[in-house]
CSV table of C-alpha atoms in Angstrom, one decimal:
chain,number,residue,atom,x,y,z
A,1,MET,CA,-30.0,-5.4,-26.2
A,2,ALA,CA,-28.7,-7.9,-23.7
A,3,THR,CA,-30.4,-8.1,-20.3
A,4,PHE,CA,-28.3,-8.0,-17.1
A,5,SER,CA,-28.4,-11.7,-16.7
A,6,GLU,CA,-27.1,-12.3,-20.3
A,7,ARG,CA,-24.0,-10.1,-19.7
A,8,PRO,CA,-20.8,-11.9,-18.9
A,9,HIS,CA,-20.2,-12.0,-15.1
A,10,ARG,CA,-17.2,-9.8,-14.0
A,11,PRO,CA,-16.0,-10.4,-10.5
A,12,THR,CA,-15.5,-7.3,-8.3
A,13,ASP,CA,-11.9,-6.2,-8.2
A,14,PRO,CA,-11.0,-6.7,-4.5
A,15,VAL,CA,-8.9,-3.5,-4.6
A,16,VAL,CA,-11.8,-1.4,-5.8
A,17,ALA,CA,-14.0,-3.1,-3.2
A,18,ALA,CA,-11.5,-2.3,-0.4
A,19,MET,CA,-11.3,1.4,-1.6
A,20,ARG,CA,-15.1,1.5,-1.2
A,21,ALA,CA,-15.0,0.0,2.3
A,22,ILE,CA,-12.1,2.2,3.6
A,23,GLU,CA,-12.8,5.9,3.3
A,24,ARG,CA,-9.8,8.0,2.3
A,25,ALA,CA,-11.4,10.9,4.1
A,26,ASP,CA,-11.0,9.1,7.4
A,27,PHE,CA,-7.2,9.2,6.9
A,28,LEU,CA,-6.9,12.9,6.1
A,29,PRO,CA,-6.6,16.0,8.3
A,30,GLU,CA,-10.1,17.4,8.9
A,31,ALA,CA,-9.3,20.5,6.7
A,32,LEU,CA,-8.7,18.3,3.7
A,33,ARG,CA,-11.5,15.7,4.0
A,34,ASP,CA,-13.7,17.5,1.5
A,35,GLN,CA,-11.0,16.8,-1.1
A,36,ALA,CA,-10.8,13.1,-0.4
A,37,HIS,CA,-12.5,12.2,-3.7
A,38,GLN,CA,-10.1,14.2,-5.8
A,39,ASP,CA,-7.5,12.2,-7.7
A,40,HIS,CA,-4.4,13.9,-6.6
A,41,PRO,CA,-2.0,13.6,-3.6
A,42,LEU,CA,-2.8,15.6,-0.5
A,43,PRO,CA,-0.3,17.0,2.0
A,44,LEU,CA,0.1,15.4,5.4
A,45,ALA,CA,3.1,16.3,7.5
A,46,ASP,CA,6.9,16.7,7.1
A,47,GLY,CA,6.6,16.6,3.3
A,48,SER,CA,4.6,13.4,3.3
A,49,THR,CA,1.5,13.1,1.2
A,50,ASN,CA,-1.6,10.9,1.0
A,51,SER,CA,-1.2,9.4,-2.5
A,52,GLN,CA,-3.7,9.9,-5.2
A,53,PRO,CA,-6.4,7.2,-5.3
A,54,SER,CA,-5.6,6.1,-8.9
A,55,THR,CA,-1.9,5.6,-7.9
A,56,VAL,CA,-2.9,3.6,-4.8
A,57,ARG,CA,-5.3,1.5,-6.8
A,58,ARG,CA,-2.7,0.6,-9.4
A,59,MET,CA,0.0,-0.2,-6.8
A,60,LEU,CA,-2.4,-2.5,-4.8
A,61,GLN,CA,-3.6,-4.2,-8.0
A,62,ALA,CA,0.1,-4.9,-8.9
A,63,LEU,CA,0.8,-6.1,-5.4
A,64,ASP,CA,-1.9,-8.8,-5.7
A,65,VAL,CA,-2.7,-9.2,-1.9
A,66,ARG,CA,-4.6,-12.3,-1.0
A,67,PRO,CA,-6.6,-13.2,2.1
A,68,GLY,CA,-4.2,-14.4,4.8
A,69,HIS,CA,-1.1,-12.7,3.5
A,70,ARG,CA,1.4,-11.0,5.8
A,71,VAL,CA,2.1,-7.5,4.4
A,72,LEU,CA,4.6,-4.8,5.2
A,73,ASP,CA,3.6,-1.2,4.4
A,74,ILE,CA,6.7,1.0,4.3
A,75,GLY,CA,5.9,4.8,4.3
A,76,SER,CA,2.4,4.1,5.7
A,77,GLY,CA,1.7,7.8,6.2
A,78,SER,CA,-1.7,8.5,7.6
A,79,GLY,CA,-2.6,4.7,7.6
A,80,TRP,CA,-4.9,4.6,4.6
A,81,THR,CA,-2.8,2.1,2.6
A,82,SER,CA,-2.4,0.0,5.8
A,83,ALA,CA,-6.2,-0.1,6.3
A,84,LEU,CA,-6.7,-1.0,2.6
A,85,LEU,CA,-4.1,-3.8,2.9
A,86,GLY,CA,-5.9,-5.0,6.0
A,87,GLN,CA,-9.2,-5.1,4.1
A,88,LEU,CA,-7.5,-7.2,1.4
A,89,THR,CA,-5.8,-9.7,3.8
A,90,GLY,CA,-8.8,-10.2,6.0
A,91,PRO,CA,-8.5,-11.3,9.7
A,92,GLY,CA,-6.3,-14.3,8.8
A,93,GLY,CA,-3.6,-11.9,7.6
A,94,GLU,CA,-1.3,-9.4,9.2
A,95,VAL,CA,-0.4,-5.8,8.1
A,96,LEU,CA,2.5,-3.8,9.6
A,97,GLY,CA,2.7,-0.2,8.6
A,98,LEU,CA,6.0,1.7,9.2
A,99,ASP,CA,6.6,5.4,9.1
A,100,LEU,CA,9.4,7.7,10.3
A,101,THR,CA,7.1,10.5,11.5
A,102,ASP,CA,5.8,10.4,15.1
A,103,PHE,CA,2.8,12.6,14.2
A,104,LEU,CA,1.7,10.4,11.3
A,105,VAL,CA,2.1,7.1,13.3
A,106,GLY,CA,-0.2,8.6,16.0
A,107,PHE,CA,-2.6,9.9,13.3
A,108,ALA,CA,-2.7,6.5,11.6
A,109,ARG,CA,-3.4,4.7,14.8
A,110,THR,CA,-6.3,7.0,15.6
A,111,ALA,CA,-7.8,6.7,12.1
A,112,LEU,CA,-7.4,2.9,12.2
A,113,SER,CA,-9.3,2.7,15.5
A,114,GLY,CA,-12.4,3.7,13.6
A,115,TYR,CA,-12.3,0.4,11.7
A,116,ASP,CA,-12.5,-3.2,13.0
A,117,LEU,CA,-9.0,-4.3,11.7
A,118,PRO,CA,-7.2,-5.6,14.8
A,119,TRP,CA,-4.7,-7.4,12.5
A,120,VAL,CA,-3.4,-4.1,11.2
A,121,ARG,CA,-0.9,-2.0,13.2
A,122,VAL,CA,1.3,1.0,12.5
A,123,ASP,CA,4.6,1.5,14.2
A,124,LEU,CA,7.4,4.1,14.2
A,125,ALA,CA,10.2,3.0,11.8
A,126,THR,CA,13.7,2.9,13.1
A,127,PRO,CA,15.8,5.6,11.3
A,128,ASP,CA,18.4,4.1,8.8
A,129,VAL,CA,16.7,0.6,9.0
A,130,LEU,CA,14.6,-0.5,6.1
A,131,GLY,CA,11.7,-2.7,7.0
A,132,THR,CA,12.1,-5.5,9.5
A,133,PRO,CA,15.5,-7.2,9.1
A,134,GLY,CA,15.4,-10.9,10.0
A,135,ARG,CA,11.7,-11.2,9.1
A,136,THR,CA,10.0,-12.0,5.8
A,137,TRP,CA,6.7,-11.0,4.2
A,138,ASP,CA,4.3,-12.3,1.5
A,139,ARG,CA,3.9,-8.7,0.2
A,140,ILE,CA,5.8,-5.4,0.7
A,141,LEU,CA,4.4,-2.1,-0.4
A,142,VAL,CA,6.7,0.9,-0.5
A,143,SER,CA,5.3,4.4,-0.9
A,144,ALA,CA,8.5,6.3,-1.2
A,145,ASP,CA,11.2,6.4,-3.8
A,146,GLY,CA,14.7,5.4,-2.8
A,147,GLY,CA,16.2,5.8,-6.3
A,148,GLN,CA,16.9,2.0,-6.5
A,149,ILE,CA,15.5,-1.2,-5.3
A,150,PRO,CA,17.0,-1.8,-1.8
A,151,THR,CA,18.5,-5.3,-1.4
A,152,GLU,CA,17.5,-5.1,2.3
A,153,LEU,CA,13.9,-5.2,1.3
A,154,VAL,CA,14.3,-7.9,-1.4
A,155,SER,CA,15.8,-10.1,1.3
A,156,GLN,CA,12.6,-9.6,3.4
A,157,LEU,CA,10.4,-11.1,0.6
A,158,ASP,CA,9.3,-14.6,1.4
A,159,ASP,CA,9.4,-17.3,-1.3
A,160,GLY,CA,6.6,-16.5,-3.6
A,161,GLY,CA,6.6,-12.9,-2.3
A,162,ARG,CA,6.0,-9.7,-4.2
A,163,MET,CA,7.0,-6.1,-3.6
A,164,VAL,CA,5.8,-2.9,-5.3
A,165,ILE,CA,8.2,0.0,-5.0
A,166,PRO,CA,8.9,3.3,-6.9
A,167,ALA,CA,12.5,3.5,-7.9
A,168,ALA,CA,14.0,6.5,-9.8
A,169,GLY,CA,10.5,7.5,-11.1
A,170,ARG,CA,9.6,4.0,-12.3
A,171,MET,CA,7.2,1.6,-10.5
A,172,ALA,CA,9.0,-1.7,-10.0
A,173,VAL,CA,7.2,-5.0,-9.3
A,174,VAL,CA,9.7,-7.4,-7.7
A,175,THR,CA,8.9,-11.1,-7.3
A,176,ARG,CA,10.8,-13.9,-5.5
A,177,ALA,CA,10.7,-17.6,-6.4
A,178,GLY,CA,13.2,-19.4,-4.3
A,179,GLN,CA,16.5,-17.7,-5.0
A,180,GLU,CA,15.3,-16.2,-8.3
A,181,VAL,CA,14.3,-12.5,-8.1
A,182,ARG,CA,12.6,-10.9,-11.1
A,183,THR,CA,11.8,-7.2,-11.6
A,184,GLU,CA,9.2,-5.8,-14.0
A,185,HIS,CA,7.9,-2.2,-14.3
A,186,LEU,CA,4.5,-0.7,-14.6
A,187,PRO,CA,4.2,1.7,-17.5
A,188,GLY,CA,4.5,5.5,-16.9
A,189,GLN,CA,6.4,7.8,-14.7
A,190,TRP,CA,5.7,8.0,-10.9
A,191,ALA,CA,6.5,10.7,-8.4
A,192,PHE,CA,6.9,9.9,-4.7
A,193,VAL,CA,8.5,11.5,-1.7
A,194,ARG,CA,12.0,10.3,-1.0
A,195,LEU,CA,12.6,7.1,0.9
A,196,ARG,CA,14.6,7.4,4.2
């Protein structure tokens, strides 16, 4: 039998490490915190949910966030994904979470205040405006299904940028290289609340 030192070294998955550092329970209503370790979505407000951990993990792994990245988090909900993204970007990065629900923006800001992540903020989204027109990002995470991949968000990807977005029950991974935009899909069917 191989000893520990003889086993091949496997670096820690940064997404798994971030999910260990940022407690899901801190981003849930108090009545649901005892369910934080269950792998299913949990209700928040106005039909929004806190996505199941395995879904969040797969989306963040596909997003491939690196230290120093500027990341837009659309449908940030209670702020859990924004905090995870902030853990992945580190202090050299920037994370902007956007949500349409006043209550959730306030909830997210309160939850984030328990972590030392000053480069992460959550703002109220402008109705009928997707993302931040006129600004580009290294990564965009979308946690709501708009039925298709919005061109408004593709245009907000920087050169070399990547977006993970559910569209019509499929999980799209959109990448930009110069003017070329490629779309691939993760396997499986995905259920999310509606975008907009």
